[in-house]
Tab-separated table of C-alpha atoms and ligand atoms in Angstrom:
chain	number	residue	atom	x	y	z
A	1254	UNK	CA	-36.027	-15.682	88.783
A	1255	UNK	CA	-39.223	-17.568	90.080
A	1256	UNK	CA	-41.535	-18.485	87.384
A	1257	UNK	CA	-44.922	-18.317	88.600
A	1258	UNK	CA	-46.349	-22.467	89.494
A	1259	UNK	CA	-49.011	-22.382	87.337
A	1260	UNK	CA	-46.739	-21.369	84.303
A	1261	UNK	CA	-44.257	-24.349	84.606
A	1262	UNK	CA	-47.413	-26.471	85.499
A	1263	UNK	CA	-49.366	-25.419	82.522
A	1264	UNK	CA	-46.130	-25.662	80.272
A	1265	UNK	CA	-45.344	-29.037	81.780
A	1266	UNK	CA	-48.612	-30.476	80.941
A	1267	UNK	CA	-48.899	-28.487	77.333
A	1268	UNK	CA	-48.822	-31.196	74.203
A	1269	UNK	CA	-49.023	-27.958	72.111
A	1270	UNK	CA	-46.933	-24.510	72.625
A	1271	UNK	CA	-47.050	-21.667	70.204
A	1272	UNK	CA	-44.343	-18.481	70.850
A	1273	UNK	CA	-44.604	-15.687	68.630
A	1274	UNK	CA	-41.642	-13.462	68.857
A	1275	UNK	CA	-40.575	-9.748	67.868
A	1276	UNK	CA	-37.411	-7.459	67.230
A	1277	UNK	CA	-36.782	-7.598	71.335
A	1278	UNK	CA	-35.744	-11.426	70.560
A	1279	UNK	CA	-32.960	-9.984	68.609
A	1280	UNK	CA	-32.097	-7.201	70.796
A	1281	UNK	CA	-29.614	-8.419	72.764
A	1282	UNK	CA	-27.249	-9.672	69.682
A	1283	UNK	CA	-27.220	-6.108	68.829
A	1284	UNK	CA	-30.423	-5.527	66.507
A	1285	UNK	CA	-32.124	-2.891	67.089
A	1286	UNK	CA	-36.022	-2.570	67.842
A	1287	UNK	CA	-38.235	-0.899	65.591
A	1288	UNK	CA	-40.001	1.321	68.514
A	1289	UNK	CA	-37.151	1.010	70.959
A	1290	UNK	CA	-34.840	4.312	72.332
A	1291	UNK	CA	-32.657	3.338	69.605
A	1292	UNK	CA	-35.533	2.049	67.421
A	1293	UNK	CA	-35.066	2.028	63.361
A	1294	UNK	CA	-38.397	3.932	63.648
A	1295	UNK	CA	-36.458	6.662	65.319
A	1296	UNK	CA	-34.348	7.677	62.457
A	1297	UNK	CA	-36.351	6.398	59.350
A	1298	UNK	CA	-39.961	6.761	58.602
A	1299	UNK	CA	-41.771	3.594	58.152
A	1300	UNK	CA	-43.715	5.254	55.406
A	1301	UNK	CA	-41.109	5.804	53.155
A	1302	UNK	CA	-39.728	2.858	53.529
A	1303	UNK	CA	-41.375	-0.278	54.333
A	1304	UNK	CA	-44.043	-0.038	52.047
A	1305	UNK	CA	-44.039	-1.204	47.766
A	1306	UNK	CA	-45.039	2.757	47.147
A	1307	UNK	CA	-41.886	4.350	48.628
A	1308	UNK	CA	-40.084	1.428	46.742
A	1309	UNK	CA	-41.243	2.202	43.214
A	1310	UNK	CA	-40.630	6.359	44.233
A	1311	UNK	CA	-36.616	5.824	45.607
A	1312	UNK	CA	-35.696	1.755	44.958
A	1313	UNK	CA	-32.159	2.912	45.626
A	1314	UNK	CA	-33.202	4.486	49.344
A	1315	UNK	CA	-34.855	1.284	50.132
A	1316	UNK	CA	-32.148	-0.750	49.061
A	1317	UNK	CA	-29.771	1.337	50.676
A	1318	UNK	CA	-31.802	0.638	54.587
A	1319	UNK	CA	-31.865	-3.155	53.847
A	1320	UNK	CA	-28.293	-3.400	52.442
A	1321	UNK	CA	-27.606	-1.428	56.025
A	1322	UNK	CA	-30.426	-3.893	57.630
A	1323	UNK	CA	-28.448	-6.890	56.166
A	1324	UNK	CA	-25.012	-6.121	56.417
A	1325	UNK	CA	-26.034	-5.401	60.118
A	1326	UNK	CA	-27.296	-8.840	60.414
A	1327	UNK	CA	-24.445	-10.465	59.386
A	1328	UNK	CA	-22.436	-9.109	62.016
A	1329	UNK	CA	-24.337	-10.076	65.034
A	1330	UNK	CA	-24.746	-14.026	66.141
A	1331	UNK	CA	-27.783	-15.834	68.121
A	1332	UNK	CA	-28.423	-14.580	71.691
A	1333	UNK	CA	-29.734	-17.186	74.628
A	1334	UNK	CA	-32.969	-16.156	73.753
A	1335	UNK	CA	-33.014	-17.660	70.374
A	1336	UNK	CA	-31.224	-21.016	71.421
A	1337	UNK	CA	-33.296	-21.232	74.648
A	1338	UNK	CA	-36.665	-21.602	71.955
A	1339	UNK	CA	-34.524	-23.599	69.732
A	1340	UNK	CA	-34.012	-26.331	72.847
A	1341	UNK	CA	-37.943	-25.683	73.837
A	1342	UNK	CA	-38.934	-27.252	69.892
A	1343	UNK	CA	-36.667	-30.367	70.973
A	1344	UNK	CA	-38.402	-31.005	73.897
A	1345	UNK	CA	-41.580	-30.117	73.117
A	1346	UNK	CA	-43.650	-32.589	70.753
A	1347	UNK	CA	-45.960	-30.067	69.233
A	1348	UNK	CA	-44.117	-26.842	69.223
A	1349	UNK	CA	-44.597	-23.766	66.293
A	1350	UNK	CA	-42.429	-20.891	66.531
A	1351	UNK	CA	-43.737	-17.798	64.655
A	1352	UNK	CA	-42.031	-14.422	64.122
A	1353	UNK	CA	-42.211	-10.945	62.626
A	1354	UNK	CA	-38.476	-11.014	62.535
A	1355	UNK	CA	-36.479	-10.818	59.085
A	1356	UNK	CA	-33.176	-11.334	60.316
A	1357	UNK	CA	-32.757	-15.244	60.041
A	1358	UNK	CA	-31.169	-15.427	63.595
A	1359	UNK	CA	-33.477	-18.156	64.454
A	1360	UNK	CA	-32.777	-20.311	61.719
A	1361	UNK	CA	-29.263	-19.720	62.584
A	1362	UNK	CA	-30.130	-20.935	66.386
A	1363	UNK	CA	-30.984	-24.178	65.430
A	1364	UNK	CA	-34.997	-23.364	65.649
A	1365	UNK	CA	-36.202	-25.851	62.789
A	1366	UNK	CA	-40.210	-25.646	62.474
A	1367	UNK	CA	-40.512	-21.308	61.997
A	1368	UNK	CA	-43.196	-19.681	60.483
A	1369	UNK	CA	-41.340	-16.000	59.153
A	1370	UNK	CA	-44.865	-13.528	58.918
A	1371	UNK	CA	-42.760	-10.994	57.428
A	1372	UNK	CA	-40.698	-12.755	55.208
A	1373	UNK	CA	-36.915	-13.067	55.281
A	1374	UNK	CA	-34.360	-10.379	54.693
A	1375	UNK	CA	-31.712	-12.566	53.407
A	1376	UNK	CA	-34.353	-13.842	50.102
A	1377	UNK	CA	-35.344	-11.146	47.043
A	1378	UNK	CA	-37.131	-11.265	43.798
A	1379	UNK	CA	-37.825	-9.464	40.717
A	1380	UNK	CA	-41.137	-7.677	40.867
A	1381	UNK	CA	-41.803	-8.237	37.251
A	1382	UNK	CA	-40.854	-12.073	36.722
A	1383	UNK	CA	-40.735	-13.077	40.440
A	1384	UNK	CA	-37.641	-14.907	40.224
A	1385	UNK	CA	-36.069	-15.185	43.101
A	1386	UNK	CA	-32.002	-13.266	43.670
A	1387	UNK	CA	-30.410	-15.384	46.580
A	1388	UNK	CA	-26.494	-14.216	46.056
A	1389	UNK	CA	-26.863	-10.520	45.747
A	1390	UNK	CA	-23.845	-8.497	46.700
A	1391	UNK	CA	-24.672	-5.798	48.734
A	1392	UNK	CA	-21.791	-4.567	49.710
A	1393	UNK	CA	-20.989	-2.613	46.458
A	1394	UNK	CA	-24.339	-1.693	45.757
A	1395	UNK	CA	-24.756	1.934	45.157
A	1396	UNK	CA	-27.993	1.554	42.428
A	1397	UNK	CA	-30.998	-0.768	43.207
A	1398	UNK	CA	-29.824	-4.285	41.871
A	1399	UNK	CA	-31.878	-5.887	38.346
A	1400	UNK	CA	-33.334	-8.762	37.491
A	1401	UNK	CA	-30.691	-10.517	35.261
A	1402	UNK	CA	-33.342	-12.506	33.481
A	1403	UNK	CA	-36.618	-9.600	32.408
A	1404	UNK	CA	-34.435	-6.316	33.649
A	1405	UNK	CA	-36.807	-6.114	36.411
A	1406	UNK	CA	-36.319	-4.030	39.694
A	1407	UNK	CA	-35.417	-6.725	42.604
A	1408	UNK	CA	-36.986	-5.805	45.989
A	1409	UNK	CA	-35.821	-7.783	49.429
A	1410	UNK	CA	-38.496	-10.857	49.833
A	1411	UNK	CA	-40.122	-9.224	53.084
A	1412	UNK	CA	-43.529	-8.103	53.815
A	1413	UNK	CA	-44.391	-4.046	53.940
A	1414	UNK	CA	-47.121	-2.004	55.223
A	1415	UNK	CA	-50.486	-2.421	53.107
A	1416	UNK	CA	-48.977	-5.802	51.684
A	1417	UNK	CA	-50.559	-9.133	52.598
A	1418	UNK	CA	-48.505	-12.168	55.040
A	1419	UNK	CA	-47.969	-15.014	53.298
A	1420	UNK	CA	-50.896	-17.054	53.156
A	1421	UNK	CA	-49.386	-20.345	54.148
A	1422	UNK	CA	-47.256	-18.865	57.235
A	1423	UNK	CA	-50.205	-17.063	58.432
A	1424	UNK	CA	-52.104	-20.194	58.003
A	1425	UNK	CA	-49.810	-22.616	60.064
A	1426	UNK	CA	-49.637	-19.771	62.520
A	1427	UNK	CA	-53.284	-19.357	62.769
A	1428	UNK	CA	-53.869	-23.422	63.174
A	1429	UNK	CA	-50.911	-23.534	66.099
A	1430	UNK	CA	-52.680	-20.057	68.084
A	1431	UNK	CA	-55.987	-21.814	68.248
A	1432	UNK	CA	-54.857	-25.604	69.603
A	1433	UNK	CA	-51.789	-24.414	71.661
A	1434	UNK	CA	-52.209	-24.918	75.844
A	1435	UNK	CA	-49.337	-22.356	76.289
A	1436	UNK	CA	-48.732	-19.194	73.918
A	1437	UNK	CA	-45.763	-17.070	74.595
A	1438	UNK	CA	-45.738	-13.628	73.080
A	1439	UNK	CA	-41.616	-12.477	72.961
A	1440	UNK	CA	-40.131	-9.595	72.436
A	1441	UNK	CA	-43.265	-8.128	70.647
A	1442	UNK	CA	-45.096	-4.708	71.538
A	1443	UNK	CA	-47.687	-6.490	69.978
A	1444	UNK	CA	-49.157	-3.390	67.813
A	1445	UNK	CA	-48.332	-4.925	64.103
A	1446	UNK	CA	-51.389	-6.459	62.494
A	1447	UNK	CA	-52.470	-9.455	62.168
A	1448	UNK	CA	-49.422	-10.983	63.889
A	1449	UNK	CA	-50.539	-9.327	67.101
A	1450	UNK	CA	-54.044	-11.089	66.918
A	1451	UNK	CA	-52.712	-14.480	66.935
A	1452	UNK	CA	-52.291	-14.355	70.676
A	1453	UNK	CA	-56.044	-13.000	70.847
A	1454	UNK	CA	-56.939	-16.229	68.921
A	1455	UNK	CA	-54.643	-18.076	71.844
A	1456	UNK	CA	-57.302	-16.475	74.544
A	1457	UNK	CA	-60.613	-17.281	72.893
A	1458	UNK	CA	-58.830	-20.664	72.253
A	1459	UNK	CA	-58.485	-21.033	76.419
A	1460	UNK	CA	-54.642	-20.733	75.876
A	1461	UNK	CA	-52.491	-19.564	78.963
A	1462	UNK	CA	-50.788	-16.734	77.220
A	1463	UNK	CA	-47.673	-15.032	78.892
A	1464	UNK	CA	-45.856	-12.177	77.565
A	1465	UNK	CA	-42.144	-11.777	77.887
A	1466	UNK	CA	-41.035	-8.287	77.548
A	1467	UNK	CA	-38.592	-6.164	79.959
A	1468	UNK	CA	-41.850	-3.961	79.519
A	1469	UNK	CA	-45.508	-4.567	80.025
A	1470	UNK	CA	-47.100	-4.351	76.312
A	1471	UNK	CA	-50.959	-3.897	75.038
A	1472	UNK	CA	-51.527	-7.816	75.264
A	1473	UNK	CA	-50.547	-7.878	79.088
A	1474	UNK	CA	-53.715	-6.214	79.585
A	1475	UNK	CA	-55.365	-9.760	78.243
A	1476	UNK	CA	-52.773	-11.998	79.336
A	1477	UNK	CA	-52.715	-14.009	82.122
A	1478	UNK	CA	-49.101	-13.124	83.002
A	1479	UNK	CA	-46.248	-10.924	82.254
A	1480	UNK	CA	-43.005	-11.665	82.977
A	1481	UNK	CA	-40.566	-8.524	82.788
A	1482	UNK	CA	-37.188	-9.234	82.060
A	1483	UNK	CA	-34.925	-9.805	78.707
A	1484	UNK	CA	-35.549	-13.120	76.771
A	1485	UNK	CA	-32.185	-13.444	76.827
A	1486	UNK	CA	-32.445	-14.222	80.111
A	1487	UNK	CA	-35.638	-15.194	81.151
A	1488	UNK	CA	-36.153	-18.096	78.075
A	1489	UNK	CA	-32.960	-20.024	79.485
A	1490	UNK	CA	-34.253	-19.956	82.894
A	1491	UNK	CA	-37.641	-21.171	81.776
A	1492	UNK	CA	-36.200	-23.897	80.178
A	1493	UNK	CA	-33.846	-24.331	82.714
A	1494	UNK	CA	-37.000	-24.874	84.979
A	1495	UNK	CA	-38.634	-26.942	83.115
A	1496	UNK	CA	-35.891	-29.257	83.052
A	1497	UNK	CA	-35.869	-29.223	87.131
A	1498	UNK	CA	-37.494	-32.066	88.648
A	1499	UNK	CA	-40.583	-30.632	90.059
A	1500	UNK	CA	-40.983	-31.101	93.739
A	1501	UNK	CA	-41.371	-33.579	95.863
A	1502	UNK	CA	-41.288	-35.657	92.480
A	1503	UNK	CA	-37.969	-38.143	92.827
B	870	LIG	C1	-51.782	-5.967	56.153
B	870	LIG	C2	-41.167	-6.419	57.619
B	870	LIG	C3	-53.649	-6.442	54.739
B	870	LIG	C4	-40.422	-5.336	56.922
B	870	LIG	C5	-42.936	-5.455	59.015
B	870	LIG	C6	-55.559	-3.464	62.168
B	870	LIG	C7	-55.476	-2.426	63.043
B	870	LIG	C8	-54.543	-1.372	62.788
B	870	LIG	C9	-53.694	-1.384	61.668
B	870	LIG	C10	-53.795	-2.428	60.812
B	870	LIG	C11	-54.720	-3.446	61.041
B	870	LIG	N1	-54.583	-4.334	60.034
B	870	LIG	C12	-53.615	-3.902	59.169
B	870	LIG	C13	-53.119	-2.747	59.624
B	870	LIG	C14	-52.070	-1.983	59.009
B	870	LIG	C15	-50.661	-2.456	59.440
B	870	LIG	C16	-50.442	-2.301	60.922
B	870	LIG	O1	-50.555	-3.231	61.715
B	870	LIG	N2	-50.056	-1.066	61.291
B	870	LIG	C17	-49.712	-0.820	62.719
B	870	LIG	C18	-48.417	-0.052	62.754
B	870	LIG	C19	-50.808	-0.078	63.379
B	870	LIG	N3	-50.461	-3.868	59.079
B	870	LIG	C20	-50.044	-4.114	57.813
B	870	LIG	O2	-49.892	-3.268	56.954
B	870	LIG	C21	-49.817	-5.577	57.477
B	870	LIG	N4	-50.449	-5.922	56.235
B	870	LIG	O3	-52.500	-5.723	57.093
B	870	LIG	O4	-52.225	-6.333	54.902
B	870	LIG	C22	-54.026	-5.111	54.333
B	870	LIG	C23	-53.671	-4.759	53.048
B	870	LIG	C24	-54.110	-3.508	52.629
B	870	LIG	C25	-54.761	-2.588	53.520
B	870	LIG	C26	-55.036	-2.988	54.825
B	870	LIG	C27	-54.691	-4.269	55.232
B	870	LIG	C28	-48.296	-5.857	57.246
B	870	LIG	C29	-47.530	-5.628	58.500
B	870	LIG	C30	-46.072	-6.093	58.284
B	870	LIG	C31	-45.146	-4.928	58.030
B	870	LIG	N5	-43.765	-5.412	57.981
B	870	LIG	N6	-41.661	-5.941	58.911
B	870	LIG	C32	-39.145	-4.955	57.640
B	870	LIG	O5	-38.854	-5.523	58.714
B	870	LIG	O6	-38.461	-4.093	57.091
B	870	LIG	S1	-43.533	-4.927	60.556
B	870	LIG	C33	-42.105	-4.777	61.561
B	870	LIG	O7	-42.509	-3.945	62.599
B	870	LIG	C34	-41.646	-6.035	62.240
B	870	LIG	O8	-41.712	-7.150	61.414
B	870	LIG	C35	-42.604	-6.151	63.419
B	870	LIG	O9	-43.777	-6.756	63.043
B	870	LIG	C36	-42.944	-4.730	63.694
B	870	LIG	C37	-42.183	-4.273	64.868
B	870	LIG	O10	-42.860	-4.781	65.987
B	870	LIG	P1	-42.011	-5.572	67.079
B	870	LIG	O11	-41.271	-6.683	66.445
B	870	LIG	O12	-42.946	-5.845	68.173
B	870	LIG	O13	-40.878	-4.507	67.510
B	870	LIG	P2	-41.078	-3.184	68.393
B	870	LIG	O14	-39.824	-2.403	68.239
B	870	LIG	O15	-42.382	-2.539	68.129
B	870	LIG	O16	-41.167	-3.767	69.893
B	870	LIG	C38	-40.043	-4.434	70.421
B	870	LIG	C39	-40.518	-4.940	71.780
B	870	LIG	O17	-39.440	-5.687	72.340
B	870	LIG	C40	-40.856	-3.812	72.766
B	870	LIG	O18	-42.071	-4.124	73.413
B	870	LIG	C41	-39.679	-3.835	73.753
B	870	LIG	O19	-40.093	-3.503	75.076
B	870	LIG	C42	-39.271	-5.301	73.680
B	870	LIG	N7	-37.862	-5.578	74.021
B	870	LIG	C43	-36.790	-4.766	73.914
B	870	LIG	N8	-35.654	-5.427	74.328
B	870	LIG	C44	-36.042	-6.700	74.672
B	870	LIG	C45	-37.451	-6.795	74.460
B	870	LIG	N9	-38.156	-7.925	74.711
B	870	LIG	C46	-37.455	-9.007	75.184
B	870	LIG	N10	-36.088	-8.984	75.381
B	870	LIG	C47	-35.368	-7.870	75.152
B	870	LIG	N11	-34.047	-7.865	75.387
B	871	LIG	ZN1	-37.266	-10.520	36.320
């Protein structure tokens, strides 16, 4: 794989990188995509479940995807994509990772500084008193679980359709997209708002932005490059690059 000059250059000379990656990140440990041939949006309707209404009408339905969703999870493990980003943060002095991903698998990569736009699958809270469940057992659950304390209906700590990011995430995210040299858009068909303006923020910023997709998305139409290939195997070679002495250069 030959990565183009002027992307090692500009990613050698960055003192700021921003990636923001999507469900293809997690693809290859066995996750499936949301609009992917085998994409969760294939066999269940985002509208009747990824959104507080649909909740409040079937909690048990809901519950019943994530618990699926979660368990799911569990079973898979990091892929080279994840660890290849977690090895860019150590190298890199001012490096932000942000992702729409709910599945934890970067935290369980090693990736340290992560800003999760649509919250984390693996955290839930009662709706009524907002305290927050962390050892729910899913695997008997046949009725939505309850808030021990108020009786409340607990719902999994990730953001639907119509609900706002968390401010702070979105923030941090925001603040890296507009001062980062290099901004990497993974995994992402980039059509989820407003995660998939950060990398327009990266342009205006004079960012070099790449995508990294085995496909070309709606941002490559903006970007100055995309790379086609898995990140499972292109984010190792990248780094893998990166680490080669350039050159010429003893
Ligand atoms: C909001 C958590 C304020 C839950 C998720 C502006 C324009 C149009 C619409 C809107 C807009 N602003 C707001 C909206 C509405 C909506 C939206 O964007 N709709 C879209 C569908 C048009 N946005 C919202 O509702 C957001 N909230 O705006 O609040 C507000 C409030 C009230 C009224 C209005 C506004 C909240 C959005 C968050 C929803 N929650 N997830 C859960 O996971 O259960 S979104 C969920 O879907 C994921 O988190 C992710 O964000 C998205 C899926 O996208 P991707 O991750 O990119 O995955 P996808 O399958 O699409 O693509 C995978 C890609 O990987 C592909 O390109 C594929 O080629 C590639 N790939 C495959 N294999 C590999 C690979 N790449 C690399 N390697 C591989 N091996
Ligand atoms: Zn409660």
């Amino acid at each position: 794989m030959k990565f183009s000059d002027t992307l090692i250059a500009r990613l050698r000379q960055a003192s700021s990188v921003c990636v923001l990656t999507g469900a293809g990140i997690s693809a290859e440990s066995g996750v499936p995509t949301f609009r992917g041939e085998d994409g969760l949006w294939k066999k269940f309707k985002p509208e009747e479940l990824a959104n507080f209404d649909a909740f409040i009408r079937n909690p048990d339905l809901v519950w019943e995807w994530y618990a699926y969703r979660r368990r799911l999870i569990h079973e898979v493990k990091p892929n080279p994509g994840h660890y290849a980003l977690a090895e860019l943060e150590q190298r890199l002095r001012d490096f932000t990772l942000v992702t729409q991903n709910v599945d934890n698998l970067h935290r369980r990569a090693g990736s340290r500084r992560i800003f999760e736009l649509h919250g984390n699958i693996e955290r839930s809270y009662c709706i009524e008193c907002r305290t927050f469940v962390s050892d729910l057992k899913l695997d008997e659950l046949k009725t939505a679980p309850r808030c021990e304390k108020c009786g409340g209906l607990i719902r999994p700590d990730v953001v639907w359709f119509g609900e706002l990011l968390p401010a702070d995430a979105f923030a941090e995210a925001e603040s890296a997209s507009t001062r980062c040299d290099v901004f990497l858009s993974v995994g992402t068909s980039a059509v989820v708002y407003p995660a998939a303006s950060l990398a327009y923020m990266a342009l205006e910023h004079g960012a070099y932005v790449v995508v990294i997709n085995p496909e070309r998305t709606d941002l490559s139409f903006h970007a100055q490059e995309t790379v086609l290939g898995k990140a499972g195997e292109i984010l190792p070679m990248l780094v893998h690059a990166l680490q080669k002495q350039p050159e010429g250069e003893l």
